[in-house]
Short mmCIF file of C-alpha atoms in Angstrom, two decimals:
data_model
loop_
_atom_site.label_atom_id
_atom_site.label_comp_id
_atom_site.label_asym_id
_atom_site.label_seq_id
_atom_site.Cartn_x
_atom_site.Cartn_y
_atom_site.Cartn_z
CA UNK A 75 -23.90 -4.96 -58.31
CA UNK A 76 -22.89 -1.83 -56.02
CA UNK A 77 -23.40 1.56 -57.96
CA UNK A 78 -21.96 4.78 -55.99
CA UNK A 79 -22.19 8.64 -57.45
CA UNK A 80 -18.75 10.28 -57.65
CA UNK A 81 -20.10 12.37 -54.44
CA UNK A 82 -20.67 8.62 -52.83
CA UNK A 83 -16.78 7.67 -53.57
CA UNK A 84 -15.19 10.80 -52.68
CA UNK A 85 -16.68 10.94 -49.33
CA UNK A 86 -16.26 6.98 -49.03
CA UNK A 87 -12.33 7.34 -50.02
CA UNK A 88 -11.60 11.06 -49.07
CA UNK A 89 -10.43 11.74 -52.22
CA UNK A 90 -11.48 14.94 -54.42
CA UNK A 91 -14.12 14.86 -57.27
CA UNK A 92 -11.50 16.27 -59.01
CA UNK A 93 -9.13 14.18 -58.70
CA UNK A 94 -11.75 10.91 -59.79
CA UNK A 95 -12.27 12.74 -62.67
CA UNK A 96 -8.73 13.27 -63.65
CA UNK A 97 -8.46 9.52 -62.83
CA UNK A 98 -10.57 8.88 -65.27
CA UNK A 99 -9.57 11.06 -67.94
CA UNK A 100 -6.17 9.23 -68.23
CA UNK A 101 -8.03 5.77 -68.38
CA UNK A 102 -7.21 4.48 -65.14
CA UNK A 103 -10.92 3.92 -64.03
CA UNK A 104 -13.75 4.26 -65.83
CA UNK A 105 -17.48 5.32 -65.11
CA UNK A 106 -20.92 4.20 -66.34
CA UNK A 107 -24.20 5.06 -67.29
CA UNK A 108 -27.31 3.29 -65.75
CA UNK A 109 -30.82 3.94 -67.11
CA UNK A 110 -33.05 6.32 -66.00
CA UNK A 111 -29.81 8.14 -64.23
CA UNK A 112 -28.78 11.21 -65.18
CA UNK A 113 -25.14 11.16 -64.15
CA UNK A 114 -22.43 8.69 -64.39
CA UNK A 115 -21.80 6.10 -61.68
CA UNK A 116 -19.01 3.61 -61.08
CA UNK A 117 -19.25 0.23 -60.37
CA UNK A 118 -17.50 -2.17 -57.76
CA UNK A 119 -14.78 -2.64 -60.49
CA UNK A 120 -14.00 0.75 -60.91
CA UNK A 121 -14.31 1.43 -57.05
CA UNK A 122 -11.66 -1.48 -56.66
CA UNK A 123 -9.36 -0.17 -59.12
CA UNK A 124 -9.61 3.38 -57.13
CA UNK A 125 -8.63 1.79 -53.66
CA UNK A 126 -5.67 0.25 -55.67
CA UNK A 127 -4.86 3.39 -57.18
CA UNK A 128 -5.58 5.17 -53.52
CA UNK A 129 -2.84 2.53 -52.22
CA UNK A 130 -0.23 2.64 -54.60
CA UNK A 131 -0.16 6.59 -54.57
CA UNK A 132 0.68 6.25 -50.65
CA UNK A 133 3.45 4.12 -51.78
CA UNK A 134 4.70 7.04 -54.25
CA UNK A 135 4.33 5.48 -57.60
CA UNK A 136 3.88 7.52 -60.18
CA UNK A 137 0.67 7.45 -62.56
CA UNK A 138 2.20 6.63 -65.30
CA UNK A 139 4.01 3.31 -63.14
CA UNK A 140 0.59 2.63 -62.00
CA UNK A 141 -1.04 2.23 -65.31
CA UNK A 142 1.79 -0.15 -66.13
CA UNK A 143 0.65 -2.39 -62.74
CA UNK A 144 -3.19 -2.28 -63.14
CA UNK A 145 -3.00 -2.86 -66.80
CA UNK A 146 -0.77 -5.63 -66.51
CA UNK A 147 -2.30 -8.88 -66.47
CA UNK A 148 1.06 -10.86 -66.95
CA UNK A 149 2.18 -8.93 -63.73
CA UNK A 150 5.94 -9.48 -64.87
CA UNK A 151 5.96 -5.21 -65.64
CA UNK A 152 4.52 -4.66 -62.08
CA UNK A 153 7.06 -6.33 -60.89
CA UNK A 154 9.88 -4.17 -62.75
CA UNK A 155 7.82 -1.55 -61.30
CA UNK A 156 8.30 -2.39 -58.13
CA UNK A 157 11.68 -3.46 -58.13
CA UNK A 158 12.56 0.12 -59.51
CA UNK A 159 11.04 1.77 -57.07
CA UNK A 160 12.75 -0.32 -54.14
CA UNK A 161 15.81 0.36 -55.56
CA UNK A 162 15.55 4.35 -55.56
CA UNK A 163 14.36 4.05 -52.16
CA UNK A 164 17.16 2.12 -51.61
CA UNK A 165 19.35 4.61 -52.55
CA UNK A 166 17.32 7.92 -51.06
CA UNK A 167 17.69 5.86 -47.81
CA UNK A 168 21.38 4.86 -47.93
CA UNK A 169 21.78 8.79 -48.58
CA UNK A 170 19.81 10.07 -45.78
CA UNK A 171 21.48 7.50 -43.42
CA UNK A 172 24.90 8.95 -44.45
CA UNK A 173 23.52 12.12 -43.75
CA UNK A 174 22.57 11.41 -40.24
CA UNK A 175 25.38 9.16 -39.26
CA UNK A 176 27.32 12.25 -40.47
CA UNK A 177 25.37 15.09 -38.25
CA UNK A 178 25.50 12.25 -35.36
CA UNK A 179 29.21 12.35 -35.34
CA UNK A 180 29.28 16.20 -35.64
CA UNK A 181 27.26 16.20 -32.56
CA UNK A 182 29.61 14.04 -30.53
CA UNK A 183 32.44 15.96 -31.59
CA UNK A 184 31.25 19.50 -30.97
CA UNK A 185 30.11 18.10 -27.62
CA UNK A 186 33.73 17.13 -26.94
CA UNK A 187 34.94 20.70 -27.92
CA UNK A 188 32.07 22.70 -25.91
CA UNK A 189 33.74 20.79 -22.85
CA UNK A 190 36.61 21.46 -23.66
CA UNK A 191 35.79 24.87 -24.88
CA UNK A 192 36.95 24.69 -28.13
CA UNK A 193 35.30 24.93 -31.89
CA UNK A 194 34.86 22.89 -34.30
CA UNK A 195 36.00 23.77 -37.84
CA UNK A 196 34.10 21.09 -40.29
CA UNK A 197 36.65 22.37 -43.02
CA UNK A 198 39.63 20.97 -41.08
CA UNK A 199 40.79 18.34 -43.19
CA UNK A 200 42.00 15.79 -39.83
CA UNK A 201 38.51 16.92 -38.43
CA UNK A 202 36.57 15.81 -41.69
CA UNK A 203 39.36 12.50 -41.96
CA UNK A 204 38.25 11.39 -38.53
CA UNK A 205 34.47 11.83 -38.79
CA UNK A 206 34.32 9.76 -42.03
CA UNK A 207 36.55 7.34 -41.11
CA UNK A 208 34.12 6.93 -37.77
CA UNK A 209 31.27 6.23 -39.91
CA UNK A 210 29.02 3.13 -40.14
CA UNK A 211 27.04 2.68 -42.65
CA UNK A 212 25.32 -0.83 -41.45
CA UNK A 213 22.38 -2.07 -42.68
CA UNK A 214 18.72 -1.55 -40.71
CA UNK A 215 16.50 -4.27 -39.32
CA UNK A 216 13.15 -2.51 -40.09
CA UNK A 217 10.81 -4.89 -38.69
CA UNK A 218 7.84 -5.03 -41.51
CA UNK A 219 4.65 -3.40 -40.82
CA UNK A 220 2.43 -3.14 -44.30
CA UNK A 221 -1.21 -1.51 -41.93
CA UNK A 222 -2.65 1.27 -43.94
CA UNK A 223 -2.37 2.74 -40.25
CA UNK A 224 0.68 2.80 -40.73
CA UNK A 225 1.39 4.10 -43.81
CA UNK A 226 -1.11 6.85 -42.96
CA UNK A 227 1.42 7.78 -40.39
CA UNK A 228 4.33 7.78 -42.96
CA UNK A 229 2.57 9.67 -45.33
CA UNK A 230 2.11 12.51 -42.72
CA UNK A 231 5.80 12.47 -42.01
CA UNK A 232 6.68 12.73 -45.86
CA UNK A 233 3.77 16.03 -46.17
CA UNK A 234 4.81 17.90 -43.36
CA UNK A 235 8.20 18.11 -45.75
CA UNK A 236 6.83 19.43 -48.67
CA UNK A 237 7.91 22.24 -50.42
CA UNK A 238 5.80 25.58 -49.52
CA UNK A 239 6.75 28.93 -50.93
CA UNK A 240 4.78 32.43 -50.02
CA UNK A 241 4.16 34.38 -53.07
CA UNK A 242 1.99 37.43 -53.52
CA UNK A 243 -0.12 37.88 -56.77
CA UNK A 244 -1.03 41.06 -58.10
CA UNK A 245 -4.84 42.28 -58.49
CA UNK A 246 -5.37 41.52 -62.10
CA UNK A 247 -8.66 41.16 -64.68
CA UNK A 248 -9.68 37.90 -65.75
CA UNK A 249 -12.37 36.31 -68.35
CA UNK A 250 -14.39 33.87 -66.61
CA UNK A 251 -15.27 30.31 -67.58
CA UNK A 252 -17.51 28.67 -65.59
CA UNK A 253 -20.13 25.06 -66.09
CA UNK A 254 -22.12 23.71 -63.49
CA UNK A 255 -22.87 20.11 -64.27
CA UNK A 256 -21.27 17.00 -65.42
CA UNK A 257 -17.70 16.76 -65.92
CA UNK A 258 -17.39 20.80 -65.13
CA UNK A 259 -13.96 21.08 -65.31
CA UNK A 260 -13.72 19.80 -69.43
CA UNK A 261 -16.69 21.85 -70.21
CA UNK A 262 -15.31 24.90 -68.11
CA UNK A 263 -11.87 24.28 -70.11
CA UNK A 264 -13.38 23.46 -73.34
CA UNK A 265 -15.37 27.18 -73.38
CA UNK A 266 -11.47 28.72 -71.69
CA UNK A 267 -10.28 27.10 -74.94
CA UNK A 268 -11.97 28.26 -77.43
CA UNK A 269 -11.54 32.19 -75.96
CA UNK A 270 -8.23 31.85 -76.60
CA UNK A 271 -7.58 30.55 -79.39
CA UNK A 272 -10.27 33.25 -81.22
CA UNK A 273 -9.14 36.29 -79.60
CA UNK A 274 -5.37 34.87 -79.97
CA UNK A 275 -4.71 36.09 -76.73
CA UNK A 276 -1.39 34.62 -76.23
CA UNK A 277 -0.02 36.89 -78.91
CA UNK A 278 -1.13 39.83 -77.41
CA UNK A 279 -0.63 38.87 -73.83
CA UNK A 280 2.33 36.36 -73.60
CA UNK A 281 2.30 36.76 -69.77
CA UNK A 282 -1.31 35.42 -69.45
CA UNK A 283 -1.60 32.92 -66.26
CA UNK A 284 -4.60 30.43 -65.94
CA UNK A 285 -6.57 29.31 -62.67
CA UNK A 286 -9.15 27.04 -61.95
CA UNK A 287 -11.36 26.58 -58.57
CA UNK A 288 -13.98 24.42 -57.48
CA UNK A 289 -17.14 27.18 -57.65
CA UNK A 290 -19.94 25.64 -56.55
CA UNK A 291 -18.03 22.69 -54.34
CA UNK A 292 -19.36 19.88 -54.38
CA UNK A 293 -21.85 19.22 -51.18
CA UNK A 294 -23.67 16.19 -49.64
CA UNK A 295 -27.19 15.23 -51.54
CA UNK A 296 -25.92 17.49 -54.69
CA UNK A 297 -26.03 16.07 -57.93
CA UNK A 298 -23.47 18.23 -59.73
CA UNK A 299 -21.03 20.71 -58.52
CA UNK A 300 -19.53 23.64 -60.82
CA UNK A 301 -15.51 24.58 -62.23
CA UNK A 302 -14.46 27.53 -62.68
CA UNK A 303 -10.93 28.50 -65.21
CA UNK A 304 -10.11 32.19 -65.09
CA UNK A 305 -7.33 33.90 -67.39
CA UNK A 306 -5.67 37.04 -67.03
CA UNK A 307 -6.51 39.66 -69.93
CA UNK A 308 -5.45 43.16 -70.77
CA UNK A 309 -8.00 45.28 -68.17
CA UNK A 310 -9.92 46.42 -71.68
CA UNK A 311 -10.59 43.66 -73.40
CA UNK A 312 -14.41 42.66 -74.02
CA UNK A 313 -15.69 38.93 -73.94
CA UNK A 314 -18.44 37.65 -75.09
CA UNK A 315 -20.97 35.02 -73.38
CA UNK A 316 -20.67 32.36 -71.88
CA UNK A 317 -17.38 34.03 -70.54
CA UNK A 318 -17.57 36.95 -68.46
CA UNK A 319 -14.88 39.34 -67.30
CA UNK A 320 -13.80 39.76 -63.41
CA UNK A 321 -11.72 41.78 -61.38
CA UNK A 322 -9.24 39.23 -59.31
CA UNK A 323 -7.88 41.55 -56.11
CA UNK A 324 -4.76 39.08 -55.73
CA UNK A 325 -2.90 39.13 -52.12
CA UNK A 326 -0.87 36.72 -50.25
CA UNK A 327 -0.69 33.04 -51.08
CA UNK A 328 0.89 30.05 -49.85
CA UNK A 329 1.70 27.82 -53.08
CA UNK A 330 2.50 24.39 -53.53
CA UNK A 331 3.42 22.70 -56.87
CA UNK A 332 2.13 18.84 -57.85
CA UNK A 333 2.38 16.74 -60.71
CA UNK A 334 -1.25 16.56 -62.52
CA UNK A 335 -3.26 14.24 -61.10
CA UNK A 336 -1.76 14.57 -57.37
CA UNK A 337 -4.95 16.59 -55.91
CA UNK A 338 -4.54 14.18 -53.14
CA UNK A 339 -2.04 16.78 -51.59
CA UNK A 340 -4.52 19.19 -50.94
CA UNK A 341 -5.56 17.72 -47.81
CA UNK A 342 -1.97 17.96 -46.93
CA UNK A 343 -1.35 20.98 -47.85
CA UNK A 344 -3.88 22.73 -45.64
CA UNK A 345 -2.78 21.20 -42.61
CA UNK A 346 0.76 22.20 -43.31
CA UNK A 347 -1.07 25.97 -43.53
CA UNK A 348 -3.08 25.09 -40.38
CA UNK A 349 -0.10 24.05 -37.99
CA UNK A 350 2.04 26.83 -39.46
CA UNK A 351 3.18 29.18 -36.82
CA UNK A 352 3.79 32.21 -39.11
CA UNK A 353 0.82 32.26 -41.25
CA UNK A 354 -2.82 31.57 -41.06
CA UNK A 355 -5.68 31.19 -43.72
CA UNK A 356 -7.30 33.78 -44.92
CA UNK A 357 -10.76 33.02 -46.24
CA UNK A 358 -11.51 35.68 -49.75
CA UNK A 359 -12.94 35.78 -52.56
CA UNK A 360 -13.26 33.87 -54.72
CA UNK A 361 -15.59 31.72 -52.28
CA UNK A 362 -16.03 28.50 -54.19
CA UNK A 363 -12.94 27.02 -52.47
CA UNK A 364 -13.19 29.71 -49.60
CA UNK A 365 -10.67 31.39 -52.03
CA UNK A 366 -8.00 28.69 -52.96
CA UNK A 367 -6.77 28.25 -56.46
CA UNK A 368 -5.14 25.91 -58.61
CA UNK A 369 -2.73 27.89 -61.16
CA UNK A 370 -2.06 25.69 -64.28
CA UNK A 371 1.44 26.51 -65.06
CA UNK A 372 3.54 26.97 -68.78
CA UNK A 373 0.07 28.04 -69.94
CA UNK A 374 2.15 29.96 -72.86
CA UNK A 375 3.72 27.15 -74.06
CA UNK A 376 0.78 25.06 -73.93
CA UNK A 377 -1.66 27.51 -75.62
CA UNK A 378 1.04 27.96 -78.22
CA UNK A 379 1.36 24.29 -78.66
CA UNK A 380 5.22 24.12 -77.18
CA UNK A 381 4.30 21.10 -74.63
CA UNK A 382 1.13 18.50 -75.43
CA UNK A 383 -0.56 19.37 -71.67
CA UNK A 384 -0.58 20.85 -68.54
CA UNK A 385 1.55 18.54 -66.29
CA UNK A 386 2.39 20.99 -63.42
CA UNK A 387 -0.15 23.06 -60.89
CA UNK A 388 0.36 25.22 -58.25
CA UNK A 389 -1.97 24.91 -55.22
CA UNK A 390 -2.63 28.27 -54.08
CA UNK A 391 -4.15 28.71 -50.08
CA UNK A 392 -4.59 32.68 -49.50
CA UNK A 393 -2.50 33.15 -46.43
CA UNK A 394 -2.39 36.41 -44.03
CA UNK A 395 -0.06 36.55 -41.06
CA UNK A 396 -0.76 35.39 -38.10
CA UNK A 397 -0.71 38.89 -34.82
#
């Protein structure tokens, strides 16, 4: 049997180390450990259940949906599954088609009025009465094409919609967490953790904000890579070891929000950045994602035990504008 390092299937599926490991945290792979190895490994199983996982993600299910479907050897609940998720595509589809078959007829019309050299009014009630009664809402023949080619070409379509906002944040001081080795980001969070719940910082900070990077990344031929949490403090406040405490200089950021788990968007995320004709990436501090950062949001009413988990992050990419 096949064993690959979680370096080995992130480069193999382009996926993020952090993302396997989040994949694994909510059960829905699982990694080994061999003898005389001193980090985990997956096996061909687990590596299976990641390109299904990989797959179904491009089809927009939901975690939670694709527990239900790899866990279900009876395969009667993936098929609910599936048949839910037709049936809201159905009906984002039918939407989006009235949409255009709306803006198509808008088109013709203010075509006819330009000649004419007239306006259109789209609160006219005969104007709005003969548009809608021009409509056609018939149904497509899409002819079916299931290549991974091309739903890497849909997928690109969908990203280059998502939702970007520009935000600045404000220099700030932090206390540092930081673990270089296995499973860095638990042992990074664990030792975040345990700082704030002794120094009860969420009573005397309620505005507190948490962020985590990638610090060292993880490189070709390197056996572990490093996590790094920061939170924001009052600018006095001492910490004690392992933690440490920073000064973050802030600036301009591009963020994007995910569910947990969707780390998969990063890649799409900085291409959006890359192709945008306003902005360009700016390359700070701090360097161990050439100064990106993942904000875990509601940290307040996590830390004070108002929701079970983080379920929301904002990607941040620090962004400068373009001369």
């Amino acid at each position: 049997m096949k064993y690959l390092t979680i370096s080995d299937v992130s480069k193999t599926f382009e996926v993020s180390t952090r993302m396997i490991r989040y994949y694994e945290k909510i059960g829905l792979i699982y990694s080994i450990r061999k003898e005389d190895y001193t980090y985990r490994i997956y096996d061909e199983y687990s590596v299976r259940r990641l390109q299904q996982i990989i797959l179904l993600r491009k089809l927009h299910i939901p975690l939670k949906q694709i527990s239900i479907i790899l866990n279900d050897s009876s395969q009667l609940e993936a098929l609910n599954v599936m048949k839910e998720n037709i049936e809201e595509l159905n009906n984002e589809i039918n939407a989006l088609s009235t949409i255009r078959n709306i803006l198509n007829v808008f088109v013709s019309h203010l075509n006819e009025k330009i000649n004419k050299g007239l306006s259109l009014d789209l609160l006219e009630d005969s104007e709005i009465v003969e548009i809608v009664n021009t409509l056609s809402l018939s149904k497509s023949n899409l002819k079916e094409d299931f290549s991974m080619e091309k739903l890497n070409e849909t997928q690109k379509v969908m990203d280059s919609k998502m939702d970007i906002r520009i935000i600045y944040l404000p220099p700030v001081t932090v206390a540092s967490s930081q673990f270089i080795g296995e499973n860095p980001e638990d042992n990074a969070g664990e030792q975040l953790n345990s700082f704030i719940e002794n120094s009860k910082l969420f009573e005397i900070k309620k505005d507190s904000r948490v962020y985590g990077f990638n610090n060292p990344s993880p490189k070709k031929d390197q056996q572990f890579y490093g996590y790094e949490f920061w939170v924001t403090i009052p600018d006095d406040m001492q910490v004690n070891a392992p933690l440490e405490v920073k000064k973050f200089e802030g600036g301009l950021y591009a963020a994007h929000c995910i569910k947990m788990g969707d780390f998969h968007e990063w890649k799409s995320f900085c291409e959006c950045i890359k192709n945008n004709e306003e902005y360009e990436i700016e390359h700070r501090d701090p360097l161990g994602m050439n100064g990106c950062l993942e904000e875990h949001l509601n940290a307040f009413s996590y830390y004070t035990g108002l929701i079970p988990e983080f379920s929301q992050i904002d990607l941040l990419i620090p962004i400068k504008k373009k001369i």
